[in-house]
Coordinates of C-alpha atoms in Angstrom, one line a residue:
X2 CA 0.0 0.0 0.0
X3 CA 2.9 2.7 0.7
X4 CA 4.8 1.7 -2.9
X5 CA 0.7 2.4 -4.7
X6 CA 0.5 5.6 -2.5
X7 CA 4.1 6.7 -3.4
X8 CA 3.8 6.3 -6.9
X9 CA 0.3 8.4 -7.2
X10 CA 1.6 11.1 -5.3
X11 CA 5.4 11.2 -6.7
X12 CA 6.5 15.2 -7.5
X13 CA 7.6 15.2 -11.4
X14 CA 11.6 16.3 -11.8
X15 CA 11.6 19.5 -12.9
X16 CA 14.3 20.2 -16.0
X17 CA 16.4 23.2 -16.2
X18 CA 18.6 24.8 -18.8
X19 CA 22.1 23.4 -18.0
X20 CA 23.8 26.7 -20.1
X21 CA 22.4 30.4 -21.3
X22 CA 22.2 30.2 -24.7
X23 CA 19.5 28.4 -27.6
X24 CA 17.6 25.8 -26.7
X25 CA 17.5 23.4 -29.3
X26 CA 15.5 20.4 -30.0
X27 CA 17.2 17.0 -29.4
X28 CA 16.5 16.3 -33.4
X29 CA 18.2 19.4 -34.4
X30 CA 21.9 18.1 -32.3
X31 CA 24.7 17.8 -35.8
X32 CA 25.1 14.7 -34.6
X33 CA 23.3 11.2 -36.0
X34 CA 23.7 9.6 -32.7
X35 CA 22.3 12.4 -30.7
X36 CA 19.5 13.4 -33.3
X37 CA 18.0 10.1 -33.5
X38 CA 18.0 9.7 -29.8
X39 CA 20.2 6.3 -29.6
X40 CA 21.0 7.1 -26.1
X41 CA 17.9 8.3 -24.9
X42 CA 15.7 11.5 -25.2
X43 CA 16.6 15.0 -24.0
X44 CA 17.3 18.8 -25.3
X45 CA 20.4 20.7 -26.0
X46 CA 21.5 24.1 -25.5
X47 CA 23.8 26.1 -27.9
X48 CA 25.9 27.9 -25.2
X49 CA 27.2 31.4 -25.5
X50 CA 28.6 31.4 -21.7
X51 CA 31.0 29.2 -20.7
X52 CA 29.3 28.8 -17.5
X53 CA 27.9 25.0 -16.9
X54 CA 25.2 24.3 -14.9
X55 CA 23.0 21.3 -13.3
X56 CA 20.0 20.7 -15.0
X57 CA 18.0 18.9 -12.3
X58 CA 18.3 17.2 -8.4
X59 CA 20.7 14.8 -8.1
X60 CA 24.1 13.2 -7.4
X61 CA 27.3 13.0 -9.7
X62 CA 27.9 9.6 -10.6
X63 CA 30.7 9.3 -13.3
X64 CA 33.1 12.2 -14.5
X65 CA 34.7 11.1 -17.7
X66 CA 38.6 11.5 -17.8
X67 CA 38.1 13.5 -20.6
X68 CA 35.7 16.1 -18.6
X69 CA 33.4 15.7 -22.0
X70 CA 30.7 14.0 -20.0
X71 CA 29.5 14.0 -16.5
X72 CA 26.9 10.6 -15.1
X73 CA 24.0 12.2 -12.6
X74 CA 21.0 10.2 -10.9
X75 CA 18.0 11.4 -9.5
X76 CA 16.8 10.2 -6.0
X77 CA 14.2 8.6 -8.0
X78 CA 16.5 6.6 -10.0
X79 CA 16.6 8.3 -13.3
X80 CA 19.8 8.4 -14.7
X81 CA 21.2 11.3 -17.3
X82 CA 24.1 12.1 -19.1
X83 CA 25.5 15.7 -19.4
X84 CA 27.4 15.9 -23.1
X85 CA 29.4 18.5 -23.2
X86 CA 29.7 19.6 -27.1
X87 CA 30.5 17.2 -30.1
X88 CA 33.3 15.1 -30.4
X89 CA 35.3 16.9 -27.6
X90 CA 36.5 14.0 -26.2
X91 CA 39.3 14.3 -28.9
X92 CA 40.1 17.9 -27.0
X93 CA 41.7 15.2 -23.9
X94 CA 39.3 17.5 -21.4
X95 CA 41.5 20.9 -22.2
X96 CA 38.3 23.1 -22.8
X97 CA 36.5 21.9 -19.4
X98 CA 37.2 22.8 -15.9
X99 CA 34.7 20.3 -13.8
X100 CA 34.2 21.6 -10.1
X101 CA 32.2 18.9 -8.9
X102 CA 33.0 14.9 -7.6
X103 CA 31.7 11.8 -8.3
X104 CA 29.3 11.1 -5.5
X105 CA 28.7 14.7 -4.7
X106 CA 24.9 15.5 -4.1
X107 CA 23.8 18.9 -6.5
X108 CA 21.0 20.7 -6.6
X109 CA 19.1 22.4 -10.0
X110 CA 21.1 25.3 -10.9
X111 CA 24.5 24.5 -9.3
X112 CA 27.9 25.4 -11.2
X113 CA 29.1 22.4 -12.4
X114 CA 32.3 24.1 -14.1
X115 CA 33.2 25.5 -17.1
X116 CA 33.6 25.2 -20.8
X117 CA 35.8 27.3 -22.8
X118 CA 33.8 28.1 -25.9
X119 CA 36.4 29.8 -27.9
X120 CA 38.7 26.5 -27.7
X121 CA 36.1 24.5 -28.2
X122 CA 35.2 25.7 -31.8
X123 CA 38.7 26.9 -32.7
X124 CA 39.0 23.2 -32.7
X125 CA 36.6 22.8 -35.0
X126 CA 33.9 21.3 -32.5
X127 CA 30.3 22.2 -31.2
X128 CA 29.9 23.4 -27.9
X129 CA 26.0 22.2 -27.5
X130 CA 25.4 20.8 -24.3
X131 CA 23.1 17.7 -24.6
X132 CA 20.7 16.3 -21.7
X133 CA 20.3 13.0 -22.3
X134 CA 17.9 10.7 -20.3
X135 CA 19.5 7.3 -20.4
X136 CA 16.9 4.9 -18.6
X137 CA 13.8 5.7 -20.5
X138 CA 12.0 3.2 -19.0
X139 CA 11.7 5.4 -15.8
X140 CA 9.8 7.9 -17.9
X141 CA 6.1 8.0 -18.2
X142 CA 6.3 11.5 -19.6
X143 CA 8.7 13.7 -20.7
X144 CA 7.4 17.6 -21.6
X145 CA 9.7 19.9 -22.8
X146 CA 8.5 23.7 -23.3
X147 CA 11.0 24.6 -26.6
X148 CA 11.9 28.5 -25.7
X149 CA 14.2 30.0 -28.1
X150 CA 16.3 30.9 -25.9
X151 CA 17.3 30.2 -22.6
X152 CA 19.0 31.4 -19.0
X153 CA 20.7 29.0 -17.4
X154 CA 18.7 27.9 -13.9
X155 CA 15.6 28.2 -16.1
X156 CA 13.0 25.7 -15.6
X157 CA 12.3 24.2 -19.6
X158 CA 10.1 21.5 -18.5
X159 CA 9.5 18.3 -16.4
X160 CA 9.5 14.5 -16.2
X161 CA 6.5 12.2 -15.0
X162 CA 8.2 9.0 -13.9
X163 CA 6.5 5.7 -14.7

């Protein structure tokens, strides 16, 4: 009886803009693997600060060794995966100062580090910033609201959990 009454009364996990910039559509990512959500679902953002931030509640769980990518779950067991920018692992983590640990608990809207843009696409690379949900399963719903552009901290939409 307290798993049915947990379930019905579960908050949704509110999604935030991990960067200011444009918000872009998952579909529109230049990149196949992205676009045609192999990974998972999600939404990007085209930064023009370098300036990351966490997109939702919940606790580091990988860093990459290249700083490219950072691992979070929820409390609720939704796991995502923070891309930072297209095919900069080849860039060996030079553009990315990460402030965070693994296991540190974060909150929506906490630095996370910083990207340096100007590297990034002297090198020839994108700087978007993909949110990826990884274990889709855990999603009943996922509602995006698709501004144009974005400040980073602000709320762009929510999860229902299944």
């Amino acid at each position: 009886m307290v798993n049915l009454f947990k379930k019905i009364f579960t908050k949704p996990v509110e999604l935030f803009a991990p960067a200011t910039g444009k918000f872009l559509s998952l579909n529109s990512v230049p990149d196949k693997m992205f676009a045609q959500k192999v990974m998972g679902d999600g939404y990007a953002v085209e930064p023009v600060e370098n300036d990351l931030y966490c997109p939702l509640n919940a606790t580091i769980t990988n860093i990459f060794s290249t700083k490219h990518a950072i691992s979070l779950t929820t409390d609720s067991g939704l796991e995502v995966l923070l891309h930072l920018g297209l095919d900069t692992v080849e860039l060996n983590g030079k553009p990315f100062n990460i402030l965070v640990k693994k296991d540190q608990a974060i909150k929506a809207g906490d630095l996370l580090g910083t990207m340096d843009l100007k590297q990034i696409m002297a090198a020839g690379k994108s700087p978007d910033i993909m949110v990826i949900f990884t274990n889709m399963t855990k999603i009943k719903k996922l509602s995006i609201n698709s501004p144009t552009d974005v400040q980073h901290g602000e709320k762009i939409g929510e999860i229902t959990l299944a």
